Amino acid sequence: MTIDTPVTTPRNAGTTGSISLVGIGPGHTDHMTTRARAAIAEADVVVGYVTYIKLVADLLDGKEVVRKGMTEELDRAVHALEAARAGKKVALISSGDAGVYGMAGPTYEVLFQAGWTPEDDVMVEIVPGASAINACAALVGAPLTHDFCSVSLSDLLTPWPVIARRLDAAAAADFVVALYNPKSGRRTQQIVQAQALFLRHRRPDTPVAIVKSAYRRRQQIVHTTLDQMAEQEIGMLSTVLIGNSSTFLRAGLMVTPRGYANKYDVDQGFETREGEKAGRSLSSGLLGWIEGVRAEHASGLGLTELARRHRLPADYIEQVLATPDEHEPTEAGAEETEA
């Protein structure tokens, strides 16, 4: 890969600098990790997007501060590397987690373009932080208790067909989905297109939470539904959480069940349902499902009908039918203990 931004990073003999890619969390210092605060305290230079710099302003006394604009990610990384080559300790900050739509990726691209390796004099550390998806989920309830994914609607660097395919696949697979970068002053139709794709697979009344500026001064939370989602106030400081087919809203809280009702009768003191065993795979888990598919196939159902019935590719069904018999692990060998 070629980085268009020039990388001029001469080594200074006898100097050893460092770059800490610091995730500062959602925006309030109460939600920063101890290591994140320490990395900023240790730094000679702090580099970041102007808004993120403001969020940690009380930690920056006596430091060289480099403020960059929203689209200057590569410039931030280049400046950090040049300062580190000069022997300085640099904190390159990202909101949330530096590795989730943050500065970790662009920085490694610049580093590798400049010939850096992990054995280099410049030490690089990633300091993890709570991502927007974690912060927003904590504010609205427990929407991420089951499988989830995130998709950025920004098409500044990613072609829209790629984004649309990911949205459609996530919607069809019944993931809870977090939409990052959902809308801006120029990008107003991406959220509308995302809504249309999700409505192909989800009920119109699917719960949706829109969180703006989580844990920041202008925090705002809106609960709505999928069919009303695009009509709400949404911007670049918003994260949109779309529930799955089981997600519900109750008492102002968005909750996605973990699935205990599949195994336990919640109305009868959480007694194990007939045919199920505590701590073991569901009767409709992998091995039970394979047994059922084999029985259906033996009864005369072909691959096409089995694929349609289970909404899975026919070649996968064929592979499953050819899988050798297996058995659940013995209790002594079982590793799962959650349910």
XYZ file of C-alpha atoms in Angstrom:
339
model
C 0.000 0.000 0.000
C 1.257 3.521 -0.800
C 0.655 6.394 1.617
C 0.278 9.678 -0.268
C 1.345 11.735 2.751
C 5.157 12.051 2.692
C 6.901 10.179 5.488
C 10.175 11.837 6.510
C 11.368 10.234 9.710
C 15.159 10.367 10.076
C 16.549 8.493 13.059
C 18.392 10.483 15.712
C 21.304 8.497 17.071
C 21.041 7.724 20.759
C 17.359 8.595 21.068
C 14.491 6.249 21.757
C 10.970 7.552 21.395
C 7.603 5.871 21.668
C 4.055 6.083 20.400
C 1.110 5.204 22.624
C -2.118 4.822 20.684
C -4.498 5.792 23.452
C -8.195 4.993 23.477
C -9.691 7.661 25.756
C -13.119 6.011 25.971
C -16.454 7.690 25.252
C -15.418 11.163 26.324
C -15.496 11.596 30.101
C -12.283 11.103 32.056
C -14.190 8.907 34.537
C -14.360 6.268 31.797
C -10.681 6.342 30.874
C -8.518 3.445 31.980
C -5.689 3.966 34.443
C -3.199 3.084 31.704
C -4.746 5.628 29.303
C -4.345 8.424 31.842
C -0.794 7.290 32.607
C 0.168 7.189 28.913
C -0.985 10.774 28.486
C 0.780 11.824 31.694
C 4.043 10.240 30.473
C 3.837 11.834 27.021
C 5.920 14.772 25.836
C 3.615 15.271 22.864
C -0.131 14.635 22.551
C -1.564 14.387 19.029
C -5.235 14.145 18.170
C -8.368 15.366 16.467
C -9.345 18.771 17.852
C -12.541 17.483 19.514
C -10.696 14.648 21.261
C -8.018 17.063 22.483
C -10.765 19.120 24.152
C -12.034 16.019 25.951
C -8.700 15.527 27.746
C -7.739 19.196 28.067
C -7.329 18.924 31.846
C -4.557 16.323 31.347
C -2.428 18.356 28.952
C -0.694 20.991 31.092
C 2.944 21.439 30.112
C 2.726 19.229 27.022
C 3.221 19.924 23.355
C -0.235 19.544 21.834
C -0.790 18.915 18.127
C -4.372 19.420 16.959
C -5.459 17.992 13.602
C -8.681 18.059 11.590
C -11.173 15.253 11.006
C -9.749 14.050 7.693
C -6.090 14.348 8.709
C -5.608 10.884 10.193
C -2.466 10.144 8.191
C -1.012 13.532 9.102
C -1.539 12.704 12.776
C 0.284 9.402 12.367
C 3.157 10.980 10.433
C 3.591 13.712 13.030
C 3.570 11.113 15.820
C 6.261 9.051 14.105
C 8.461 12.079 13.413
C 8.224 13.148 17.058
C 9.006 9.625 18.255
C 12.005 9.420 15.905
C 13.244 12.585 17.617
C 13.186 10.743 20.932
C 9.883 12.010 22.302
C 7.137 10.068 23.984
C 3.964 10.567 21.985
C 0.344 9.916 22.951
C -1.767 9.673 19.808
C -5.328 9.729 21.062
C -8.586 8.336 19.701
C -12.028 8.485 21.209
C -13.363 5.073 22.195
C -10.783 2.425 21.329
C -7.858 3.230 19.022
C -8.334 -0.087 17.230
C -12.068 0.381 16.517
C -12.436 2.900 13.676
C -9.542 4.695 15.374
C -5.923 5.639 14.820
C -4.290 2.228 15.281
C -4.787 1.118 11.667
C -3.660 4.347 9.947
C -0.666 4.568 12.272
C 0.534 1.059 11.457
C 0.114 1.823 7.745
C 2.357 4.885 8.122
C 4.823 2.966 10.291
C 5.211 0.117 7.808
C 5.484 2.570 4.908
C 8.385 4.207 6.763
C 10.148 0.859 7.225
C 9.285 0.441 10.895
C 9.261 -3.040 12.468
C 8.477 -4.169 16.046
C 12.247 -4.396 16.621
C 12.611 -0.682 15.804
C 13.921 1.854 18.343
C 10.464 3.463 18.343
C 8.250 1.471 20.682
C 4.529 1.292 19.897
C 1.803 0.482 22.397
C -1.961 0.292 21.927
C -3.882 1.332 25.019
C -7.421 -0.051 24.740
C -10.481 1.973 25.639
C -14.249 1.547 25.754
C -15.623 1.915 22.236
C -18.748 3.907 21.367
C -20.661 0.651 21.011
C -19.923 -0.186 24.670
C -20.710 3.299 25.921
C -23.985 3.580 24.031
C -25.106 0.094 25.036
C -24.488 0.890 28.711
C -26.694 3.968 28.476
C -29.695 2.259 26.857
C -29.815 -1.090 28.684
C -28.372 -4.415 27.542
C -28.732 -4.580 23.749
C -25.475 -6.456 23.107
C -26.054 -9.490 25.309
C -26.168 -11.716 22.223
C -24.266 -11.685 18.919
C -23.669 -8.252 17.444
C -21.556 -6.437 14.871
C -20.745 -2.883 13.825
C -20.829 -1.287 10.388
C -19.629 2.182 9.468
C -21.829 4.047 6.989
C -18.972 6.323 5.951
C -18.304 5.917 2.230
C -15.374 8.334 2.225
C -12.934 5.402 1.998
C -15.204 2.380 1.473
C -17.318 1.848 -1.690
C -21.043 1.893 -0.997
C -21.717 -1.565 -2.544
C -19.306 -3.049 0.014
C -21.123 -1.304 2.858
C -24.535 -2.315 1.478
C -23.525 -5.984 1.229
C -22.334 -5.936 4.828
C -25.558 -4.293 5.999
C -27.706 -6.801 4.125
C -25.721 -9.759 5.445
C -25.845 -8.488 9.032
C -29.573 -7.817 8.795
C -30.278 -11.252 7.326
C -28.119 -12.965 9.948
C -30.129 -11.333 12.771
C -27.183 -9.582 14.414
C -27.752 -6.662 16.721
C -26.005 -3.952 14.702
C -24.278 -0.723 15.667
C -24.075 1.856 12.901
C -21.064 4.140 13.198
C -20.752 7.414 11.220
C -24.444 7.186 10.279
C -24.958 10.665 8.862
C -23.229 13.974 8.267
C -23.985 17.290 6.635
C -23.045 15.874 3.229
C -23.886 12.205 3.736
C -27.631 12.212 4.355
C -28.886 9.220 2.367
C -26.721 6.430 3.755
C -28.911 6.006 6.831
C -32.004 5.889 4.615
C -30.464 3.161 2.471
C -29.419 1.245 5.584
C -32.983 1.416 6.890
C -34.338 0.061 3.585
C -31.907 -2.866 3.655
C -32.806 -3.755 7.240
C -36.543 -3.560 6.560
C -36.073 -6.361 4.033
C -35.218 -8.687 6.935
C -36.526 -7.099 10.163
C -39.933 -6.156 11.523
C -40.810 -2.447 11.246
C -41.229 -2.292 15.049
C -37.707 -3.588 15.742
C -36.299 -1.488 18.631
C -33.663 1.096 17.736
C -31.664 3.354 20.051
C -29.881 6.471 18.840
C -27.230 7.805 21.200
C -25.537 11.135 20.581
C -22.366 12.182 22.425
C -22.401 9.341 24.958
C -21.082 10.500 28.341
C -20.346 13.953 26.968
C -21.905 17.315 27.764
C -24.573 17.178 25.066
C -25.564 13.552 25.498
C -28.925 12.657 23.965
C -30.738 9.316 23.813
C -33.706 8.505 21.572
C -35.611 5.227 21.513
C -37.466 4.558 18.290
C -38.280 1.761 15.832
C -36.706 0.633 12.597
C -39.440 2.111 10.428
C -39.050 5.498 12.167
C -35.268 5.447 12.488
C -34.280 7.610 9.525
C -36.702 10.367 10.569
C -34.864 11.017 13.823
C -32.123 13.571 14.458
C -28.907 11.730 13.590
C -25.419 13.097 13.015
C -21.735 12.216 13.086
C -21.752 12.213 16.881
C -24.526 9.600 16.890
C -24.314 5.822 17.133
C -27.373 3.834 16.048
C -28.141 0.494 17.710
C -30.581 -1.757 15.823
C -31.992 -4.707 17.744
C -32.384 -8.264 16.486
C -35.574 -10.299 16.266
C -35.549 -10.929 20.034
C -34.641 -7.447 21.281
C -37.325 -5.688 23.279
C -37.882 -2.315 24.933
C -39.264 -2.260 28.447
C -39.299 0.484 31.078
C -37.136 2.586 28.784
C -34.461 -0.102 28.492
C -33.403 -1.924 25.318
C -32.629 -5.579 26.081
C -31.524 -8.486 23.896
C -32.177 -11.830 25.637
C -29.232 -14.196 25.957
C -31.450 -17.160 25.054
C -32.178 -18.743 28.434
C -35.843 -19.190 27.496
C -34.757 -21.732 24.867
C -33.520 -24.027 27.622
C -35.424 -23.006 30.747
C -39.093 -22.368 31.509
C -38.836 -18.842 32.882
C -42.426 -18.956 34.126
C -41.780 -22.105 36.170
C -38.823 -21.108 38.291
C -36.322 -21.584 35.474
C -36.805 -25.314 35.353
C -35.016 -27.049 32.485
C -37.351 -27.655 29.567
C -38.131 -31.184 28.462
C -35.336 -32.575 26.317
C -32.773 -30.019 27.508
C -29.871 -30.373 29.955
C -28.273 -27.631 32.003
C -24.707 -26.905 30.937
C -25.058 -28.849 27.671
C -25.758 -27.811 24.102
C -29.383 -27.252 23.129
C -31.265 -30.141 21.590
C -31.291 -27.863 18.539
C -27.569 -27.156 18.925
C -25.065 -28.416 16.388
C -25.196 -32.147 17.094
C -28.960 -32.238 17.650
C -29.524 -30.198 14.527
C -27.313 -32.483 12.434
C -29.290 -35.464 13.674
C -32.511 -33.726 12.679
C -31.228 -32.812 9.219
C -30.159 -36.404 8.644
C -33.604 -37.623 9.681
C -35.249 -35.135 7.307
C -32.952 -36.210 4.491
C -33.673 -39.882 5.192
C -37.401 -39.121 4.994
C -36.939 -37.957 1.413
C -36.158 -34.243 1.586
C -33.521 -33.207 -0.949
C -30.716 -30.687 -0.536
C -32.684 -27.838 -2.104
C -35.641 -28.270 0.237
C -33.390 -28.695 3.273
C -31.481 -25.546 2.329
C -34.731 -23.607 1.966
C -36.144 -24.936 5.228
C -33.038 -24.109 7.259
C -32.083 -20.999 5.252
C -28.563 -22.262 4.675
C -26.520 -22.947 1.495
C -27.202 -26.306 -0.142
C -23.495 -27.145 -0.327
C -23.215 -26.571 3.418
C -26.154 -28.930 4.021
C -24.398 -31.485 1.824
C -21.217 -31.085 3.860
C -23.164 -31.505 7.109
C -24.756 -34.723 5.871
C -21.287 -36.073 5.139
C -19.961 -35.169 8.607
C -18.978 -38.229 10.695
C -21.037 -38.905 13.816
C -19.833 -37.118 16.919
C -20.974 -37.088 20.512
C -21.203 -34.433 23.167
C -18.109 -34.314 25.429
C -18.397 -36.131 28.750
C -19.012 -34.012 31.811
C -15.342 -34.403 32.765
C -14.296 -33.049 29.392
C -16.914 -30.326 29.054
C -15.562 -26.775 29.053
C -18.744 -24.716 28.828
C -20.264 -23.716 32.137
C -22.421 -20.658 31.358
C -25.817 -22.308 30.862
